[in-house]
Amino acid sequence: VEGLVVDGIKDKLWEVNEPKVKVDAFLAEYEKEKSEADLALLYKRNLNEKRARFGFEITGGATYMQGDYKNPVAKPMGRGAAKFFFTPGFNISASGNVFKLGNKNKLDVGYATLDLNFEFLILPQDVFTPFVYAGTGVGFNSKYENVHSKVQGGLGFEYLVTNHFGIKAYGEYNLNFSDMIDYVDNGVRDDYYWRFGIGMTYYFPKSYKYKKK
């Protein structure tokens, strides 16, 4: 019925007691929404808003050291993070990370970092979306010593099982402004390491809608 009424307005079969500017704006918005709905139906995509503004993430995985020692080995890591979405596709994430770094027969040390990232979801209204992020952080060892600053960036993907529960996997590069992460100051390059994680994000129920531009 709505489509018939709109078509009648477009074909000037019906008269609308509103200024022409408002009528034209209404018709343009209707055509835009109709095109998006047709495209979503064509590709079997539900483009409704899914994620709430607040989320909590837990992940586990492995780290891989790149420092002054040879033969790095994978070591365990864990992360807990809180997220706040400014828009459906853009959020800020604050996380605490605990992990170990190691080289065969040389290094086996524990660290923690506090990180702040800005994250961009490429397909925020899809159940499956790639994402990229970057930020900065501070790290320290298990004795709260060897404090250092760093920058990090990563990419991954998330699959929404429901609107409140997502499964994710990611890889992350961490560049430290210190050559003493492995307790050896050698060469001209600062130490860095990789983190790879798999986990879940819980999105709290929402009672609002994002503002549309």
Tab-separated table of C-alpha atoms in Angstrom:
chain	number	residue	atom	x	y	z
A	1	VAL	CA	0.000	0.000	0.000
A	2	GLU	CA	2.771	2.420	0.897
A	3	GLY	CA	4.425	1.818	-2.453
A	4	LEU	CA	1.174	2.543	-4.319
A	5	VAL	CA	0.704	5.808	-2.427
A	6	VAL	CA	4.270	6.912	-3.123
A	7	ASP	CA	3.959	5.986	-6.802
A	8	GLY	CA	0.736	8.011	-6.937
A	9	ILE	CA	2.504	11.034	-5.475
A	10	LYS	CA	5.362	10.671	-7.979
A	11	ASP	CA	2.937	10.386	-10.892
A	12	LYS	CA	0.923	13.324	-9.500
A	13	LEU	CA	-2.176	11.163	-9.090
A	14	TRP	CA	-2.453	12.283	-5.462
A	15	GLU	CA	-2.179	15.770	-4.051
A	16	VAL	CA	-0.141	16.296	-0.886
A	17	ASN	CA	-0.796	19.261	1.379
A	18	GLU	CA	2.913	19.902	2.011
A	19	PRO	CA	5.556	22.194	0.475
A	20	LYS	CA	7.215	20.804	-2.649
A	21	VAL	CA	10.622	20.778	-0.902
A	22	LYS	CA	9.334	18.409	1.792
A	23	VAL	CA	7.617	16.161	-0.748
A	24	ASP	CA	10.778	15.928	-2.869
A	25	ALA	CA	12.867	15.131	0.227
A	26	PHE	CA	10.407	12.436	1.269
A	27	LEU	CA	10.447	10.825	-2.186
A	28	ALA	CA	14.254	10.879	-2.323
A	29	GLU	CA	14.545	9.243	1.116
A	30	TYR	CA	11.956	6.621	0.172
A	31	GLU	CA	13.834	5.711	-3.011
A	32	LYS	CA	17.110	5.447	-1.081
A	33	GLU	CA	15.630	3.123	1.548
A	34	LYS	CA	13.884	1.051	-1.122
A	35	SER	CA	17.140	0.616	-3.066
A	36	GLU	CA	18.995	-0.458	0.081
A	37	ALA	CA	16.235	-2.926	0.961
A	38	ASP	CA	16.233	-4.391	-2.569
A	39	LEU	CA	20.014	-4.767	-2.495
A	40	ALA	CA	19.908	-6.458	0.904
A	41	LEU	CA	17.230	-8.866	-0.347
A	42	LEU	CA	19.231	-9.614	-3.498
A	43	TYR	CA	22.347	-10.594	-1.548
A	44	LYS	CA	20.418	-12.075	1.398
A	45	ARG	CA	21.865	-9.511	3.796
A	46	ASN	CA	20.078	-8.076	6.805
A	47	LEU	CA	21.360	-4.515	7.068
A	48	ASN	CA	19.689	-3.577	10.332
A	49	GLU	CA	21.792	-2.229	13.202
A	50	LYS	CA	23.102	-5.154	15.233
A	51	ARG	CA	25.771	-4.283	17.765
A	52	ALA	CA	24.942	-2.273	20.864
A	53	ARG	CA	26.967	0.735	21.938
A	54	PHE	CA	28.765	-1.116	24.763
A	55	GLY	CA	30.626	-4.414	24.470
A	56	PHE	CA	32.991	-6.590	26.480
A	57	GLU	CA	35.622	-8.817	24.891
A	58	ILE	CA	37.610	-11.831	26.115
A	59	THR	CA	40.253	-13.476	23.931
A	60	GLY	CA	43.116	-15.923	24.228
A	61	GLY	CA	45.932	-16.817	21.886
A	62	ALA	CA	49.664	-16.691	21.357
A	63	THR	CA	52.517	-14.195	21.087
A	64	TYR	CA	55.593	-14.396	18.888
A	65	MET	CA	58.685	-12.435	19.885
A	66	GLN	CA	60.958	-10.580	17.442
A	67	GLY	CA	63.946	-9.265	19.385
A	68	ASP	CA	67.677	-9.753	19.723
A	69	TYR	CA	67.587	-13.516	20.339
A	70	LYS	CA	67.124	-16.113	17.617
A	71	ASN	CA	64.564	-18.937	17.543
A	72	PRO	CA	61.433	-17.260	18.958
A	73	VAL	CA	58.726	-19.595	20.234
A	74	ALA	CA	54.984	-19.062	20.613
A	75	LYS	CA	53.813	-18.233	24.133
A	76	PRO	CA	50.286	-17.849	25.613
A	77	MET	CA	48.363	-14.596	25.985
A	78	GLY	CA	44.981	-13.381	27.237
A	79	ARG	CA	43.009	-10.172	26.831
A	80	GLY	CA	40.001	-8.469	28.362
A	81	ALA	CA	38.603	-5.332	26.731
A	82	ALA	CA	35.707	-2.891	26.957
A	83	LYS	CA	34.323	-1.215	23.824
A	84	PHE	CA	32.267	1.896	23.189
A	85	PHE	CA	30.774	2.520	19.727
A	86	PHE	CA	30.490	6.096	18.480
A	87	THR	CA	28.797	4.832	15.306
A	88	PRO	CA	27.900	1.301	14.132
A	89	GLY	CA	31.276	1.092	12.382
A	90	PHE	CA	33.635	2.973	14.693
A	91	ASN	CA	34.559	2.316	18.325
A	92	ILE	CA	37.192	2.878	20.973
A	93	SER	CA	38.526	-0.099	22.904
A	94	ALA	CA	40.442	-0.171	26.199
A	95	SER	CA	42.111	-3.481	27.037
A	96	GLY	CA	44.297	-5.232	29.556
A	97	ASN	CA	46.626	-7.921	28.189
A	98	VAL	CA	48.737	-10.544	29.957
A	99	PHE	CA	51.179	-12.703	28.019
A	100	LYS	CA	54.591	-14.336	27.882
A	101	LEU	CA	57.432	-13.855	25.405
A	102	GLY	CA	60.026	-16.459	24.639
A	103	ASN	CA	63.015	-17.625	22.629
A	104	LYS	CA	64.196	-21.212	22.645
A	105	ASN	CA	66.655	-21.843	25.529
A	106	LYS	CA	67.084	-18.078	26.021
A	107	LEU	CA	64.018	-16.121	27.074
A	108	ASP	CA	60.797	-16.852	28.981
A	109	VAL	CA	59.330	-13.698	30.534
A	110	GLY	CA	55.881	-12.410	31.461
A	111	TYR	CA	54.439	-9.017	30.536
A	112	ALA	CA	51.228	-7.037	30.785
A	113	THR	CA	50.045	-4.117	28.660
A	114	LEU	CA	47.281	-1.543	28.898
A	115	ASP	CA	46.173	-0.613	25.387
A	116	LEU	CA	43.841	1.946	23.846
A	117	ASN	CA	42.693	1.332	20.254
A	118	PHE	CA	40.443	2.925	17.682
A	119	GLU	CA	38.677	0.264	15.631
A	120	PHE	CA	36.898	0.437	12.281
A	121	LEU	CA	34.402	-2.247	11.184
A	122	ILE	CA	34.299	-2.511	7.405
A	123	LEU	CA	30.797	-4.077	7.179
A	124	PRO	CA	29.175	-3.033	10.468
A	125	GLN	CA	25.633	-4.027	9.500
A	126	ASP	CA	26.564	-7.536	8.366
A	127	VAL	CA	26.835	-10.596	10.598
A	128	PHE	CA	30.367	-11.116	9.225
A	129	THR	CA	32.715	-8.165	9.100
A	130	PRO	CA	36.461	-7.597	8.745
A	131	PHE	CA	37.922	-4.923	11.025
A	132	VAL	CA	41.128	-2.938	11.416
A	133	TYR	CA	42.427	-1.031	14.420
A	134	ALA	CA	45.392	0.947	15.718
A	135	GLY	CA	46.396	2.585	18.975
A	136	THR	CA	48.949	3.003	21.702
A	137	GLY	CA	49.736	1.421	25.033
A	138	VAL	CA	52.115	0.923	27.918
A	139	GLY	CA	53.747	-2.329	29.028
A	140	PHE	CA	55.575	-3.676	32.075
A	141	ASN	CA	56.888	-7.009	33.309
A	142	SER	CA	55.477	-9.236	36.045
A	143	LYS	CA	57.418	-7.255	38.669
A	144	TYR	CA	55.961	-3.965	37.363
A	145	GLU	CA	59.389	-3.050	36.016
A	146	ASN	CA	60.857	-2.525	32.552
A	147	VAL	CA	58.068	-0.035	31.777
A	148	HIS	CA	57.842	0.973	28.117
A	149	SER	CA	55.465	2.657	25.687
A	150	LYS	CA	54.408	1.209	22.362
A	151	VAL	CA	52.092	1.474	19.380
A	152	GLN	CA	50.067	-1.365	17.911
A	153	GLY	CA	47.846	-2.161	14.981
A	154	GLY	CA	45.943	-5.159	13.787
A	155	LEU	CA	43.232	-6.650	11.636
A	156	GLY	CA	40.778	-9.509	11.916
A	157	PHE	CA	37.173	-10.528	11.471
A	158	GLU	CA	34.085	-11.014	13.634
A	159	TYR	CA	31.055	-13.233	13.113
A	160	LEU	CA	27.851	-12.436	15.003
A	161	VAL	CA	26.166	-15.581	16.292
A	162	THR	CA	23.414	-13.310	17.677
A	163	ASN	CA	23.106	-9.537	18.039
A	164	HIS	CA	24.607	-9.892	21.525
A	165	PHE	CA	27.354	-12.440	20.907
A	166	GLY	CA	30.222	-12.340	18.401
A	167	ILE	CA	33.187	-14.610	17.699
A	168	LYS	CA	36.395	-12.981	16.500
A	169	ALA	CA	39.952	-13.722	15.378
A	170	TYR	CA	42.751	-11.234	14.838
A	171	GLY	CA	46.456	-10.643	14.367
A	172	GLU	CA	48.281	-7.700	15.930
A	173	TYR	CA	51.697	-6.076	15.506
A	174	ASN	CA	53.263	-4.378	18.554
A	175	LEU	CA	56.172	-1.964	18.116
A	176	ASN	CA	57.834	-1.090	21.419
A	177	PHE	CA	59.871	2.054	22.038
A	178	SER	CA	62.479	-0.022	23.838
A	179	ASP	CA	65.172	-2.532	22.927
A	180	MET	CA	65.060	-4.084	26.404
A	181	ILE	CA	61.891	-6.185	26.090
A	182	ASP	CA	64.125	-9.267	25.929
A	183	TYR	CA	66.579	-7.696	28.417
A	184	VAL	CA	69.248	-7.406	25.736
A	185	ASP	CA	70.195	-4.026	24.232
A	186	ASN	CA	71.758	-4.962	20.926
A	187	GLY	CA	71.493	-3.362	17.481
A	188	VAL	CA	69.631	-0.302	16.256
A	189	ARG	CA	66.089	-1.699	16.077
A	190	ASP	CA	63.664	-1.745	18.998
A	191	ASP	CA	62.028	-5.037	19.972
A	192	TYR	CA	58.609	-5.973	18.635
A	193	TYR	CA	56.235	-8.887	18.851
A	194	TRP	CA	53.075	-10.325	17.327
A	195	ARG	CA	49.875	-11.314	19.088
A	196	PHE	CA	47.276	-13.651	17.588
A	197	GLY	CA	43.947	-14.170	19.318
A	198	ILE	CA	40.582	-15.919	19.133
A	199	GLY	CA	37.719	-14.987	21.420
A	200	MET	CA	34.255	-13.562	21.899
A	201	THR	CA	32.552	-10.216	22.383
A	202	TYR	CA	29.345	-9.709	24.342
A	203	TYR	CA	27.239	-6.712	23.303
A	204	PHE	CA	24.927	-5.428	26.020
A	205	PRO	CA	21.241	-5.053	25.083
A	206	LYS	CA	20.535	-1.640	23.603
A	207	SER	CA	17.603	0.680	24.171
A	208	TYR	CA	18.473	3.350	21.598
A	209	LYS	CA	19.301	3.907	17.950
A	210	TYR	CA	22.342	5.602	16.468
A	211	LYS	CA	21.659	9.037	15.076
A	212	LYS	CA	21.426	9.013	11.316
A	213	LYS	CA	23.203	11.720	9.353
